[in-house]
Short mmCIF file of C-alpha atoms in Angstrom, two decimals:
data_model
loop_
_atom_site.label_atom_id
_atom_site.label_comp_id
_atom_site.label_asym_id
_atom_site.label_seq_id
_atom_site.Cartn_x
_atom_site.Cartn_y
_atom_site.Cartn_z
CA MET T 1241 -4.03 -14.77 -24.88
CA SER T 1242 -7.75 -14.38 -25.57
CA VAL T 1243 -9.89 -11.55 -24.24
CA ASP T 1244 -11.90 -14.08 -22.19
CA SER T 1245 -8.70 -15.43 -20.60
CA VAL T 1246 -7.58 -11.93 -19.65
CA GLN T 1247 -11.00 -11.23 -18.15
CA ARG T 1248 -10.90 -14.46 -16.14
CA ALA T 1249 -7.44 -13.56 -14.84
CA THR T 1250 -8.65 -10.07 -13.90
CA GLU T 1251 -11.58 -11.55 -11.96
CA LYS T 1252 -9.34 -14.09 -10.24
CA VAL T 1253 -6.99 -11.36 -9.02
CA ALA T 1254 -10.00 -9.43 -7.73
CA ARG T 1255 -11.27 -12.50 -5.82
CA LEU T 1256 -7.86 -13.25 -4.31
CA CYS T 1257 -7.53 -9.65 -3.13
CA THR T 1258 -10.78 -9.76 -1.15
CA GLN T 1259 -9.44 -12.36 1.26
CA PRO T 1260 -7.87 -11.27 4.57
CA ARG T 1261 -4.45 -12.93 4.51
CA ASP T 1262 -0.81 -12.09 5.08
CA LEU T 1263 0.88 -9.97 2.44
CA VAL T 1264 3.45 -12.54 1.29
CA THR T 1265 0.73 -15.12 0.67
CA LEU T 1266 -1.22 -12.56 -1.35
CA TRP T 1267 1.81 -11.57 -3.44
CA ASN T 1268 2.68 -15.22 -4.13
CA GLU T 1269 -0.87 -16.10 -5.19
CA VAL T 1270 -1.41 -13.14 -7.49
CA THR T 1271 2.08 -13.52 -9.02
CA GLU T 1272 0.97 -16.74 -10.69
CA VAL T 1273 -2.14 -15.10 -12.16
CA VAL T 1274 -0.27 -11.99 -13.34
CA GLY T 1275 2.35 -14.19 -15.00
CA SER T 1276 -0.33 -16.04 -16.97
CA VAL T 1277 -1.11 -12.78 -18.81
CA VAL T 1278 2.16 -10.85 -18.58
CA PRO T 1279 5.21 -13.15 -18.80
CA PHE T 1280 8.19 -11.85 -16.85
CA PHE T 1281 11.82 -12.62 -16.04
CA GLN T 1282 12.31 -14.60 -12.81
CA THR T 1283 9.96 -12.98 -10.25
CA PRO T 1284 8.20 -9.62 -9.74
CA CYS T 1285 9.21 -7.08 -7.13
CA TRP T 1286 6.25 -6.03 -4.99
CA TYR T 1287 6.28 -2.89 -2.85
CA THR T 1288 4.00 -1.36 -0.26
CA VAL T 1289 3.87 2.37 0.39
CA ASP T 1290 2.36 4.63 3.02
CA PRO T 1291 -0.57 6.34 1.25
CA ALA T 1292 -0.10 9.49 3.36
CA SER T 1293 3.49 10.08 2.25
CA LEU T 1294 3.88 7.74 -0.77
CA LEU T 1295 7.15 6.50 0.76
CA MET T 1296 8.00 2.81 0.49
CA THR T 1297 7.49 0.60 3.53
CA SER T 1298 8.35 -2.89 2.21
CA HIS T 1299 9.43 -4.92 -0.78
CA PHE T 1300 9.01 -8.60 -1.62
CA HIS T 1301 11.07 -10.23 -4.33
CA VAL T 1302 11.66 -13.98 -4.27
CA GLY T 1303 15.42 -14.56 -4.34
CA LEU T 1304 16.20 -11.02 -3.16
CA PRO T 1305 15.52 -10.96 0.60
CA GLU T 1306 17.46 -7.72 1.12
CA PHE T 1307 17.17 -4.70 -1.15
CA SER T 1308 20.62 -3.22 -1.83
CA GLY T 1309 21.30 -0.05 0.15
CA GLU T 1310 22.82 1.51 -2.96
CA TRP T 1311 19.73 0.70 -5.00
CA LEU T 1312 17.41 2.02 -2.31
CA ALA T 1313 19.34 5.31 -2.15
CA ALA T 1314 19.10 5.56 -5.94
CA GLU T 1315 15.29 5.39 -5.74
CA TYR T 1316 15.20 8.65 -3.79
CA TYR T 1317 18.37 10.52 -4.73
CA GLU T 1318 19.43 9.51 -8.24
CA ASP T 1319 18.58 11.39 -11.43
CA ASP T 1320 17.32 8.74 -13.83
CA ALA T 1321 14.62 8.21 -16.41
CA GLN T 1322 12.56 6.00 -14.11
CA SER T 1323 12.20 5.14 -10.43
CA VAL T 1324 9.52 3.56 -8.26
CA PRO T 1325 8.77 6.85 -6.41
CA ASP T 1326 8.52 8.78 -9.69
CA VAL T 1327 6.04 6.31 -11.21
CA ILE T 1328 3.99 6.28 -8.00
CA ARG T 1329 3.67 10.08 -8.21
CA SER T 1330 3.15 10.24 -11.98
CA SER T 1331 -0.09 11.05 -13.78
CA THR T 1332 -0.29 7.67 -15.55
CA GLY T 1333 0.94 5.38 -12.75
CA ILE T 1334 2.63 2.99 -15.18
CA SER T 1335 5.90 3.18 -17.13
CA THR T 1336 8.47 1.04 -18.89
CA LEU T 1337 12.15 1.92 -18.79
CA HIS T 1338 12.48 1.56 -22.56
CA GLU T 1339 9.67 4.04 -23.14
CA ALA T 1340 11.05 6.44 -20.53
CA THR T 1341 14.42 6.44 -22.36
CA ASP T 1342 12.91 6.66 -25.88
CA GLY T 1343 13.98 3.12 -26.62
CA ASP T 1344 17.64 3.52 -25.59
CA PRO T 1345 18.11 2.70 -21.88
CA SER T 1346 21.87 2.18 -22.13
CA SER T 1347 22.63 5.52 -20.47
CA SER T 1348 20.38 4.73 -17.50
CA PRO T 1349 22.13 3.64 -14.25
CA ARG T 1350 18.92 1.79 -13.40
CA TRP T 1351 19.09 -0.23 -16.61
CA ARG T 1352 22.70 -1.17 -15.92
CA ARG T 1353 21.76 -2.39 -12.42
CA ASN T 1354 18.86 -4.38 -13.85
CA MET T 1355 21.16 -5.94 -16.45
CA SER T 1356 23.53 -7.04 -13.69
CA MET T 1357 20.62 -9.14 -12.39
CA GLY T 1358 19.76 -10.45 -15.85
CA GLY T 1359 16.76 -8.20 -16.55
CA ASP T 1360 16.72 -5.85 -19.53
CA GLN T 1361 13.20 -4.49 -19.66
CA GLU T 1362 11.43 -3.03 -16.62
CA LEU T 1363 7.77 -2.15 -16.13
CA ILE T 1364 6.68 -0.30 -12.96
CA ALA T 1365 3.02 0.10 -12.05
CA ARG T 1366 1.40 2.03 -9.22
CA LEU T 1367 -1.16 0.16 -7.11
CA ARG T 1368 -3.88 2.71 -6.37
CA THR T 1369 -7.43 2.03 -5.18
CA ARG T 1370 -10.42 3.38 -7.04
CA THR T 1371 -10.84 5.94 -4.26
CA GLY T 1372 -7.33 7.28 -4.91
CA GLU T 1373 -5.18 5.80 -2.13
CA VAL T 1374 -1.82 4.37 -3.20
CA TRP T 1375 -0.80 1.26 -1.26
CA GLY T 1376 2.00 -0.17 -3.36
CA ALA T 1377 3.80 -0.70 -6.63
CA LEU T 1378 4.77 -3.59 -8.87
CA GLY T 1379 7.98 -4.08 -10.84
CA LEU T 1380 8.13 -6.61 -13.71
CA TYR T 1381 11.23 -7.49 -15.76
CA ARG T 1382 12.14 -9.26 -19.01
CA ASP T 1383 15.39 -10.46 -20.49
CA ALA T 1384 16.87 -8.82 -23.58
CA ASP T 1385 15.67 -11.30 -26.19
CA LYS T 1386 11.99 -11.09 -25.19
CA PRO T 1387 9.27 -8.95 -26.80
CA MET T 1388 8.53 -5.53 -25.36
CA PHE T 1389 5.66 -5.15 -22.91
CA THR T 1390 2.54 -4.72 -25.05
CA GLU T 1391 -0.34 -2.28 -24.65
CA LEU T 1392 -2.63 -5.24 -23.86
CA GLU T 1393 -0.29 -6.35 -21.08
CA LYS T 1394 -0.05 -2.85 -19.65
CA SER T 1395 -3.83 -2.51 -19.83
CA PHE T 1396 -4.20 -5.72 -17.84
CA ILE T 1397 -1.81 -4.46 -15.14
CA ALA T 1398 -3.69 -1.16 -15.00
CA ALA T 1399 -6.99 -3.05 -14.69
CA VAL T 1400 -5.88 -5.22 -11.76
CA ALA T 1401 -3.93 -2.46 -9.98
CA PRO T 1402 -6.94 -1.23 -7.92
CA SER T 1403 -7.67 -4.77 -6.71
CA LEU T 1404 -4.00 -5.29 -5.84
CA ALA T 1405 -4.01 -2.00 -3.91
CA ASP T 1406 -7.10 -3.07 -1.96
CA GLY T 1407 -5.50 -6.46 -1.31
CA ALA T 1408 -2.30 -4.88 -0.01
CA ARG T 1409 -4.24 -2.59 2.29
CA ARG T 1410 -6.31 -5.50 3.61
CA ALA T 1411 -3.20 -7.63 4.17
CA LEU T 1412 -1.50 -4.83 6.13
CA LEU T 1413 -4.66 -4.40 8.25
CA PHE T 1414 -4.76 -8.15 8.81
CA GLY T 1415 -1.14 -8.12 9.96
CA GLN T 1416 -1.67 -5.22 12.35
CA ALA T 1417 -4.78 -6.91 13.78
CA ALA T 1418 -3.01 -10.23 14.30
CA GLU T 1419 0.00 -8.60 15.96
CA PRO T 1420 -0.98 -5.10 17.17
CA GLU T 1421 1.73 -2.46 17.16
CA TYR T 1422 -0.26 0.52 18.40
CA VAL T 1423 -3.03 1.13 20.93
CA ASP T 1424 -5.38 1.88 18.04
CA SER T 1425 -4.28 -1.00 15.79
CA PRO T 1426 -7.08 -2.72 13.83
CA GLY T 1427 -9.02 -5.64 15.30
CA LEU T 1428 -10.17 -8.78 13.47
CA LEU T 1429 -13.36 -10.69 14.26
CA VAL T 1430 -14.24 -13.98 12.51
CA LEU T 1431 -17.84 -15.26 12.52
CA ASN T 1432 -18.97 -18.74 11.49
CA GLU T 1433 -21.91 -19.43 9.18
CA ASN T 1434 -24.31 -19.05 12.12
CA TRP T 1435 -22.76 -15.65 12.92
CA ASP T 1436 -21.33 -16.97 16.16
CA ILE T 1437 -17.92 -15.59 17.13
CA GLU T 1438 -15.23 -18.04 16.03
CA SER T 1439 -12.09 -16.06 16.80
CA VAL T 1440 -10.90 -12.56 17.66
CA THR T 1441 -7.59 -10.73 17.74
CA PRO T 1442 -6.33 -8.47 20.54
CA GLY T 1443 -8.13 -5.14 20.62
CA VAL T 1444 -11.43 -6.23 19.08
CA ALA T 1445 -13.35 -5.85 22.34
CA HIS T 1446 -12.13 -2.26 22.61
CA TRP T 1447 -13.36 -1.37 19.12
CA LEU T 1448 -16.71 -3.16 19.43
CA ALA T 1449 -17.38 -1.43 22.73
CA GLU T 1450 -16.97 1.85 20.81
CA LEU T 1451 -19.83 1.00 18.44
CA PRO T 1452 -23.27 2.45 19.24
CA ASP T 1453 -25.03 -0.75 20.36
CA GLY T 1454 -24.38 -4.38 21.22
CA ASP T 1455 -22.98 -5.88 24.40
CA TRP T 1456 -19.60 -7.60 24.10
CA ASP T 1457 -19.75 -9.07 27.61
CA ARG T 1458 -23.04 -10.81 26.75
CA GLY T 1459 -21.89 -11.83 23.30
CA GLU T 1460 -24.28 -9.47 21.52
CA LEU T 1461 -22.71 -8.02 18.39
CA PRO T 1462 -23.33 -4.39 17.39
CA SER T 1463 -25.87 -3.99 14.60
CA ALA T 1464 -23.16 -2.41 12.42
CA VAL T 1465 -21.25 -5.73 12.52
CA THR T 1466 -24.26 -7.95 11.75
CA THR T 1467 -25.41 -5.65 8.96
CA LEU T 1468 -21.93 -5.70 7.44
CA ALA T 1469 -21.82 -9.50 7.74
CA GLY T 1470 -25.05 -9.76 5.75
CA ARG T 1471 -23.74 -7.43 3.06
CA THR T 1472 -20.51 -9.46 2.93
CA LEU T 1473 -22.39 -12.68 2.22
CA ARG T 1474 -24.47 -11.02 -0.49
CA SER T 1475 -21.33 -9.60 -2.10
CA ALA T 1476 -19.66 -13.01 -2.05
CA GLU T 1477 -22.67 -14.57 -3.80
CA ASP T 1478 -22.73 -11.93 -6.56
CA ARG T 1479 -20.54 -13.51 -9.24
CA SER T 1480 -20.85 -10.46 -11.46
CA ARG T 1481 -18.79 -8.35 -9.03
CA PRO T 1482 -15.88 -10.61 -7.96
CA GLY T 1483 -13.77 -7.97 -6.22
CA ASP T 1484 -16.46 -6.28 -4.16
CA VAL T 1485 -15.82 -5.90 -0.43
CA ALA T 1486 -18.40 -4.64 2.06
CA VAL T 1487 -17.25 -1.52 3.90
CA SER T 1488 -19.05 0.60 6.51
CA ARG T 1489 -18.13 3.88 8.15
CA ILE T 1490 -19.58 4.28 11.66
CA ARG T 1491 -19.34 7.05 14.24
CA SER T 1492 -18.27 5.61 17.60
CA ARG T 1493 -19.71 6.43 21.02
CA SER T 1494 -16.82 8.84 21.55
CA GLY T 1495 -17.51 10.60 18.25
CA ARG T 1496 -14.56 9.05 16.41
CA TRP T 1497 -15.16 7.56 12.98
CA LEU T 1498 -14.45 3.84 12.57
CA VAL T 1499 -14.26 1.80 9.36
CA LEU T 1500 -15.47 -1.82 9.17
CA HIS T 1501 -14.28 -4.10 6.35
CA GLY T 1502 -16.04 -7.40 5.61
CA ALA T 1503 -14.76 -10.40 3.66
CA CYS T 1504 -16.03 -13.94 3.14
CA LEU T 1505 -13.37 -16.55 3.96
CA THR T 1506 -13.12 -19.57 1.64
CA SER T 1507 -10.30 -21.61 3.19
CA THR T 1508 -12.75 -24.21 4.58
CA GLY T 1509 -16.00 -25.72 3.37
CA GLN T 1510 -18.04 -23.63 5.79
CA ARG T 1511 -18.84 -20.01 5.15
CA ARG T 1512 -16.99 -17.69 7.51
CA ILE T 1513 -17.00 -13.91 7.66
CA ALA T 1514 -14.04 -11.77 8.65
CA VAL T 1515 -14.70 -8.25 9.94
CA ILE T 1516 -11.79 -5.85 10.41
CA VAL T 1517 -12.37 -2.73 12.51
CA GLU T 1518 -10.00 0.24 12.33
CA PRO T 1519 -10.04 3.97 13.06
CA ALA T 1520 -10.68 6.11 10.01
CA HIS T 1521 -7.59 7.82 8.56
CA PRO T 1522 -5.00 6.31 10.93
CA SER T 1523 -2.10 8.17 9.29
CA ARG T 1524 1.02 8.43 11.44
CA ILE T 1525 3.06 10.81 9.31
CA ASN T 1526 1.70 14.04 10.83
CA PRO T 1527 2.42 13.18 14.49
CA LEU T 1528 5.86 11.99 13.39
CA LEU T 1529 6.65 15.29 11.66
CA MET T 1530 5.54 17.25 14.70
CA SER T 1531 7.51 15.25 17.25
CA ALA T 1532 10.65 14.83 15.15
CA TYR T 1533 10.96 18.31 13.67
CA GLY T 1534 8.48 20.58 15.45
CA LEU T 1535 6.62 21.47 12.27
CA THR T 1536 3.45 23.54 12.52
CA GLU T 1537 0.14 22.17 11.22
CA ARG T 1538 0.52 24.11 7.96
CA GLU T 1539 4.14 23.04 7.58
CA LYS T 1540 3.03 19.44 8.03
CA ASP T 1541 0.49 19.90 5.24
CA VAL T 1542 3.14 21.37 2.94
CA THR T 1543 5.60 18.58 3.77
CA ARG T 1544 3.02 15.88 3.12
CA LEU T 1545 2.33 17.34 -0.32
CA VAL T 1546 6.06 17.62 -1.08
CA LEU T 1547 6.44 13.94 -0.20
CA GLN T 1548 3.61 13.18 -2.62
CA GLY T 1549 5.43 15.03 -5.41
CA ALA T 1550 3.27 18.17 -5.61
CA SER T 1551 4.75 21.30 -7.19
CA THR T 1552 4.75 24.70 -5.49
CA THR T 1553 1.78 25.74 -7.65
CA GLN T 1554 -0.11 22.54 -6.82
CA ILE T 1555 0.53 23.05 -3.10
CA SER T 1556 -0.65 26.65 -3.40
CA THR T 1557 -3.87 25.53 -5.05
CA ASP T 1558 -4.49 22.63 -2.68
CA LEU T 1559 -3.96 24.69 0.47
CA VAL T 1560 -5.55 27.87 -0.94
CA VAL T 1561 -2.52 30.04 -0.16
CA SER T 1562 -0.21 32.12 -2.34
CA VAL T 1563 2.89 30.71 -4.01
CA HIS T 1564 4.96 33.13 -1.91
CA THR T 1565 3.42 31.69 1.28
CA VAL T 1566 4.27 28.15 0.16
CA GLN T 1567 7.87 29.22 -0.49
CA GLN T 1568 8.07 30.74 3.01
CA HIS T 1569 6.76 27.53 4.52
CA LEU T 1570 9.31 25.52 2.54
CA LYS T 1571 12.13 27.72 3.80
CA SER T 1572 11.00 27.15 7.40
CA ILE T 1573 10.64 23.40 6.81
CA PHE T 1574 14.12 23.17 5.30
CA ASP T 1575 15.56 25.07 8.28
CA LYS T 1576 13.84 22.84 10.83
CA THR T 1577 14.74 19.58 9.09
CA GLY T 1578 18.28 20.62 8.16
CA VAL T 1579 17.97 20.11 4.40
CA ARG T 1580 18.42 22.37 1.37
CA SER T 1581 16.04 20.96 -1.24
CA ARG T 1582 12.81 19.03 -1.76
CA ARG T 1583 14.75 15.92 -2.77
CA ASP T 1584 16.83 16.11 0.39
CA LEU T 1585 13.65 16.51 2.44
CA VAL T 1586 12.06 13.43 0.90
CA GLY T 1587 15.29 11.45 1.31
CA LYS T 1588 15.76 12.50 4.92
CA ILE T 1589 12.24 11.55 5.94
CA PHE T 1590 12.47 8.25 4.08
CA PHE T 1591 15.83 7.17 5.48
CA ASN T 1592 15.13 8.41 9.02
CA HIS T 1593 11.58 7.12 9.39
CA TYR T 1594 10.69 4.67 6.61
CA GLU T 1595 13.91 2.83 5.77
CA PRO T 1596 13.93 1.29 9.30
CA ARG T 1597 10.38 0.00 8.61
CA PHE T 1598 11.51 -1.25 5.19
CA ARG T 1599 14.43 -3.17 6.75
CA ASP T 1600 12.35 -4.51 9.62
CA ASN T 1601 9.81 -5.86 7.12
CA GLU T 1602 12.61 -7.72 5.31
CA LYS T 1603 13.39 -9.47 8.60
CA ARG T 1604 9.70 -10.09 9.27
CA VAL T 1605 9.25 -11.78 5.90
CA LEU T 1606 12.17 -14.14 6.60
CA ALA T 1607 10.67 -14.92 10.03
CA ASN T 1608 7.19 -15.54 8.54
CA LYS T 1609 5.75 -12.57 10.41
CA ALA T 1610 3.19 -10.08 9.13
CA VAL T 1611 4.43 -7.13 7.07
CA ARG T 1612 3.62 -3.72 8.55
CA GLY T 1613 2.96 -0.34 6.98
CA GLY T 1614 3.48 3.29 7.89
CA PRO T 1615 6.60 4.95 9.30
CA TRP T 1616 8.81 3.21 11.83
CA ASN T 1617 7.49 3.21 15.39
CA ALA T 1618 10.48 4.32 17.46
CA ASP T 1619 8.70 3.82 20.81
#
């Protein structure tokens, strides 16, 4: 494939990922583009993860509606040359099973499972935004008689990964806005080409009332929304930056920070602007750890870093405490959660609080409902 063709595919992925749409539609649309550059066996396996914990929240693989329980346990408990969580936490964010096993994957349990499905080679790539948030992962496979994944192909996947991460995040926001799960779930506002309100989702009025000006009851939009709408149209018209999305960070009347995302919709002939409003940093892992295990604020910080794969030294540096203090916190965390190791801690939190979300999302995909992120909401 020519350099120009690869560039066109990269730009097409970026454009597709700017559109607010459901996650399955996004994955299906970008699969075709990815396959035009990186041929693969059957279909990819797409994952979403919670950026706060880096634990998986969903998977989508055409022909595999339910991820095997044995395979899911292996991702978090098995010693192997490669796993989705390991690649997500790695320095490079991309790996092939053949490279991870020095060209001989026959001793890998993962390779044997892949072969049972007909796939020999496996490439896993982390989907991380340019600002550093991880929202997913991609698994690609090839049969035994096909060429190895090339450096050009891996470079293409690395180049589109930030756009795919942004697209996954936007799709999860879109799903939460369309079918709110929490009191502070995002809201979606769609404006027509005259900037009149075309449609809204539940909760939008609450968020717009939080913005510094405007009058929702009189149909007057806050200046932050109209300014973002203008930026969104300018971004859409700039062909040199196909993946750009307008984003604003605004302090609300109550002092809380809100984030506004703008995107130009292209499903009809008329220009329409979608604006998603959400609270900044709506992570749900810390409240979960407090309510489920009674962890202190510092213990929550240590646990979050353990989930992200940080070493004791890295945690010490990040939190500006001694290694001995980190070890004492870990001992307390293990006692409170009833585990004996870091791996057991990660596994317990995943299977108690994320695996239910993972399984619920499998059911939601089959029912054509929006995929959701974050830990399971037990309320």
